[in-house]
Short mmCIF file of C-alpha atoms in Angstrom, two decimals:
data_model
loop_
_atom_site.label_atom_id
_atom_site.label_comp_id
_atom_site.label_asym_id
_atom_site.label_seq_id
_atom_site.Cartn_x
_atom_site.Cartn_y
_atom_site.Cartn_z
CA MET A 228 -0.02 -0.03 -0.01
CA ASN A 229 1.24 3.11 -0.91
CA GLU A 230 1.43 5.34 2.18
CA GLN A 231 0.22 8.78 1.58
CA LYS A 232 2.77 11.43 2.28
CA GLN A 233 1.66 13.88 4.61
CA PRO A 234 2.61 17.47 4.02
CA LYS A 235 5.42 18.75 5.80
CA ARG A 236 4.43 21.31 8.53
CA LYS A 237 6.32 24.54 8.10
CA LYS A 238 7.88 25.32 11.36
CA GLN A 239 6.53 28.63 12.62
CA ARG A 240 9.43 30.81 13.22
CA VAL A 241 8.95 33.55 15.65
CA LYS A 242 11.38 36.28 15.43
CA LYS A 243 12.33 37.26 18.83
CA LYS A 244 12.70 41.00 19.30
CA GLN A 245 16.14 41.86 19.61
CA ASN A 246 17.09 43.87 22.49
CA MET A 247 18.02 46.92 20.48
CA GLN A 248 20.75 48.67 22.42
CA PRO A 249 21.91 52.13 21.29
CA THR A 250 25.41 52.16 19.81
CA TYR A 251 28.25 53.97 21.35
CA ALA A 252 27.76 56.83 19.11
CA GLU A 253 24.21 57.29 20.30
CA ASN A 254 25.12 57.38 23.90
CA ARG A 255 27.56 60.17 23.43
CA PRO A 256 26.24 63.72 24.47
CA ARG A 257 25.60 65.90 21.60
CA LYS A 258 27.88 68.61 21.17
CA LYS A 259 26.28 72.16 21.57
CA ARG A 260 26.66 74.41 18.62
CA PRO A 261 28.55 77.63 19.50
CA VAL A 262 26.37 80.65 19.79
CA SER A 263 27.55 83.25 17.25
CA SER A 264 28.57 86.68 18.52
CA SER A 265 25.79 88.34 16.57
CA ARG A 266 23.20 86.31 18.29
CA LYS A 267 24.83 87.23 21.68
CA LYS A 268 24.66 90.93 20.74
CA LYS A 269 20.98 90.76 19.71
CA SER A 270 20.09 88.90 23.07
CA LEU A 271 21.91 91.57 25.02
CA LYS A 272 20.17 94.42 23.15
CA LYS A 273 16.85 92.80 23.85
CA THR A 274 17.76 92.38 27.48
CA LEU A 275 19.01 96.08 27.75
CA LYS A 276 16.03 97.07 25.80
CA LYS A 277 13.54 95.41 28.38
CA ILE A 278 15.62 96.93 31.40
CA GLY A 279 15.53 100.38 29.78
CA GLY A 280 11.86 100.29 29.19
CA LYS A 281 11.20 99.33 32.88
CA VAL A 282 13.52 102.14 34.07
CA LEU A 283 11.93 104.72 31.84
CA ARG A 284 8.39 103.85 33.01
CA SER A 285 9.64 104.07 36.47
CA LEU A 286 11.27 107.48 35.74
CA LYS A 287 8.17 108.75 34.05
CA GLN A 288 5.99 107.67 36.99
CA LYS A 289 8.50 109.40 39.43
CA GLU A 290 8.59 112.58 37.24
CA THR A 291 4.73 112.76 37.26
CA ILE A 292 4.84 112.48 41.04
CA TRP A 293 7.33 115.13 41.45
CA LEU A 294 5.54 117.39 38.97
CA LEU A 295 2.33 117.16 41.00
CA ILE A 296 4.30 117.85 44.26
CA LEU A 297 5.88 120.94 42.41
CA LEU A 298 2.59 122.25 41.25
CA THR A 299 1.16 121.72 44.71
CA VAL A 300 3.89 123.81 46.16
CA ILE A 301 3.59 126.58 43.69
CA VAL A 302 -0.19 126.79 44.44
CA LEU A 303 0.29 126.89 48.08
CA PHE A 304 3.04 129.43 47.72
CA PHE A 305 1.01 131.85 45.77
CA LEU A 306 -1.96 131.48 48.20
CA ARG A 307 0.31 132.41 51.13
CA PHE A 308 2.77 134.93 49.70
CA SER A 309 2.77 137.59 46.86
CA THR A 310 5.56 139.26 45.16
CA HIS A 311 6.41 142.79 44.14
CA ARG A 312 9.09 144.66 41.97
CA VAL A 313 10.58 147.60 43.55
CA ASP A 314 10.42 150.92 41.53
CA GLY A 315 12.08 154.02 42.86
CA GLN A 316 14.80 155.10 45.27
CA SER A 317 12.73 155.77 48.38
CA MET A 318 14.02 152.60 50.02
CA GLU A 319 17.67 152.88 49.19
CA PRO A 320 19.96 151.50 50.25
CA THR A 321 17.88 148.61 51.41
CA PHE A 322 16.13 148.20 48.08
CA GLN A 323 16.94 149.30 44.67
CA THR A 324 14.91 149.62 41.47
CA ASN A 325 13.97 146.10 39.98
CA ASP A 326 14.51 144.23 43.20
CA ARG A 327 12.02 141.41 43.58
CA ILE A 328 10.57 140.92 47.11
CA LEU A 329 8.44 138.33 48.73
CA ILE A 330 5.48 139.50 50.91
CA SER A 331 3.69 137.55 53.65
CA PRO A 332 0.05 138.88 54.21
CA ASN A 333 -0.13 136.85 57.44
CA SER A 334 2.99 138.11 59.35
CA THR A 335 2.67 140.09 62.42
CA LEU A 336 3.31 143.92 62.12
CA SER A 337 6.01 145.14 64.18
CA ARG A 338 8.17 148.28 64.66
CA TYR A 339 10.76 148.64 61.80
CA ALA A 340 9.27 145.86 59.66
CA VAL A 341 9.23 146.67 56.08
CA VAL A 342 5.65 146.52 54.54
CA THR A 343 3.88 147.09 51.28
CA PHE A 344 0.75 149.09 51.31
CA GLU A 345 -1.96 150.61 48.92
CA PRO A 346 -1.94 154.33 49.15
CA LYS A 347 -5.35 156.13 49.49
CA ASN A 348 -6.91 157.34 46.46
CA ILE A 349 -4.28 155.77 44.10
CA LYS A 350 -5.39 152.69 42.29
CA ASN A 351 -3.24 149.80 41.22
CA GLU A 352 -0.27 151.22 43.24
CA SER A 353 1.79 149.81 46.07
CA TYR A 354 4.20 151.51 48.19
CA VAL A 355 7.08 149.83 50.31
CA LYS A 356 8.16 151.61 53.57
CA ARG A 357 9.40 150.68 57.02
CA ILE A 358 7.16 151.03 60.09
CA ILE A 359 8.29 153.74 62.65
CA GLY A 360 5.25 154.38 64.60
CA MET A 361 2.91 151.67 66.06
CA PRO A 362 -0.53 152.02 67.69
CA GLY A 363 -0.27 153.28 71.20
CA ASP A 364 2.87 155.32 70.67
CA ARG A 365 3.00 158.72 72.31
CA ILE A 366 3.12 161.68 69.93
CA GLN A 367 3.38 165.27 70.49
CA LEU A 368 3.78 168.23 68.06
CA MET A 369 5.75 171.38 68.22
CA GLY A 370 5.02 173.31 65.10
CA ASN A 371 5.70 170.82 62.33
CA ALA A 372 7.98 168.77 64.41
CA LEU A 373 6.54 165.54 65.49
CA PHE A 374 7.97 163.86 68.68
CA LEU A 375 7.26 160.21 68.73
CA LEU A 376 7.96 158.05 71.84
CA PRO A 377 7.65 154.30 71.34
CA LYS A 378 5.47 152.97 73.97
CA GLU A 379 7.96 150.40 75.19
CA ASN A 380 10.31 153.12 76.12
CA GLU A 381 7.71 155.22 77.88
CA LYS A 382 8.30 155.40 81.64
CA LYS A 383 6.08 158.12 82.78
CA GLU A 384 2.51 158.70 81.51
CA LYS A 385 2.71 162.49 81.44
CA VAL A 386 5.74 163.96 79.98
CA ASP A 387 6.49 166.67 77.71
CA LEU A 388 8.20 165.12 74.84
CA THR A 389 9.34 168.44 73.43
CA THR A 390 11.33 169.63 76.60
CA GLU A 391 12.33 166.48 78.39
CA VAL A 392 12.90 164.37 75.35
CA PRO A 393 13.01 160.86 76.93
CA ASP A 394 15.46 158.28 75.55
CA GLY A 395 14.10 156.64 72.34
CA THR A 396 12.16 159.69 71.18
CA ILE A 397 12.10 160.28 67.53
CA LYS A 398 11.82 163.76 66.13
CA ILE A 399 10.35 163.79 62.53
CA MET A 400 9.43 166.99 60.44
CA VAL A 401 5.99 166.62 58.95
CA SER A 402 3.93 168.61 56.35
CA GLU A 403 1.30 170.98 57.57
CA ALA A 404 -1.36 168.69 56.32
CA VAL A 405 -0.14 165.93 58.57
CA MET A 406 0.35 168.35 61.44
CA ASN A 407 -3.27 169.36 61.27
CA GLN A 408 -4.18 165.61 61.05
CA LEU A 409 -2.06 164.57 64.14
CA HIS A 410 -2.96 167.61 66.23
CA GLN A 411 -5.86 165.77 67.79
CA TYR A 412 -3.92 162.81 69.02
CA GLU A 413 -1.72 162.19 72.09
CA ARG A 414 -1.11 158.65 71.00
CA ILE A 415 -1.21 156.78 67.59
CA PRO A 416 -4.69 155.27 67.26
CA LYS A 417 -5.44 151.55 67.08
CA ASP A 418 -4.90 150.05 63.66
CA ARG A 419 -3.00 153.04 62.36
CA TYR A 420 0.93 153.18 61.60
CA PHE A 421 3.40 155.74 60.88
CA VAL A 422 5.86 154.83 58.05
CA GLN A 423 8.93 156.10 56.30
CA GLY A 424 11.12 155.17 53.45
CA ASP A 425 14.83 154.35 54.35
CA ASN A 426 16.02 157.13 51.99
CA ARG A 427 14.51 160.04 53.89
CA LEU A 428 15.52 162.64 51.40
CA HIS A 429 13.65 160.99 48.69
CA SER A 430 10.61 159.40 50.05
CA ASP A 431 6.93 160.33 50.18
CA ASP A 432 5.72 158.68 53.23
CA SER A 433 3.80 159.42 56.58
CA ARG A 434 5.59 162.65 56.76
CA VAL A 435 3.55 163.74 53.71
CA PHE A 436 0.32 161.63 53.79
CA GLY A 437 -0.03 161.03 57.44
CA LEU A 438 -0.83 157.59 59.13
CA ILE A 439 -1.86 154.64 57.24
CA ASP A 440 -4.62 152.12 58.16
CA LYS A 441 -3.92 148.49 58.88
CA ALA A 442 -6.43 147.72 56.16
CA GLN A 443 -4.28 149.30 53.51
CA ILE A 444 -1.31 147.10 54.42
CA GLU A 445 -0.79 144.16 52.00
CA GLY A 446 1.80 142.41 54.07
CA VAL A 447 5.35 142.28 55.59
CA VAL A 448 8.35 141.95 53.26
CA LEU A 449 10.21 138.80 54.24
CA TYR A 450 12.68 138.05 51.49
CA ARG A 451 14.40 139.53 48.44
CA TYR A 452 14.72 136.81 45.93
CA TYR A 453 16.28 138.92 42.99
CA PRO A 454 18.85 139.87 42.02
CA PHE A 455 20.47 136.62 43.11
CA SER A 456 23.44 138.24 44.32
CA LYS A 457 21.36 140.00 46.91
CA MET A 458 19.17 137.06 47.88
CA GLY A 459 18.29 136.99 51.48
CA ILE A 460 16.08 137.87 54.30
CA VAL A 461 14.97 141.49 54.73
CA HIS A 462 15.81 143.26 57.90
#
């Protein structure tokens, strides 16, 4: 009998996954490409630009703050003080023409303080003079000679200023109009002041127009701010 040949079975081959290990070349660290100098410069410019922008914004903010502070100071300054330009020689040598002065309207009036005031019947004008006579000072006339005794120097209530002339008495020659105005007084009335220019020979002051009222006074001259070579407190 013929034996039937059985077909040969193909052996199934299974390919085993090989353990793929990287080669030595793959394990080696990759070399970093050198950064060109132009790229470095660009990077540095960008960094500096960012820093500069931040600094600029910060400075702008600070400038705004300082500008607001400056504007506030200026507003407060003009609310509290006023300024004048001197014109004329009546206050020489203390002031000369074109001197700029600072006036405080809230300062206390005192003897020998320099003040600015508005003369009566003359609009848009200001005079600068020095206070010589204060309210309460003793005054006495002999002809057109005015004898003025500051109240702080007065030791006796009744004294003839024209004959005894106590220490501190000031003798001032006045106009006939002022003589007639002051003849009724033994003391300078309340809120009235006798003023004179430092340059006695070239000054129209209380010797000519008489006492001034407190309401006429704009303020006390505190400071001269121009010319810069003469800047300083006024005495």
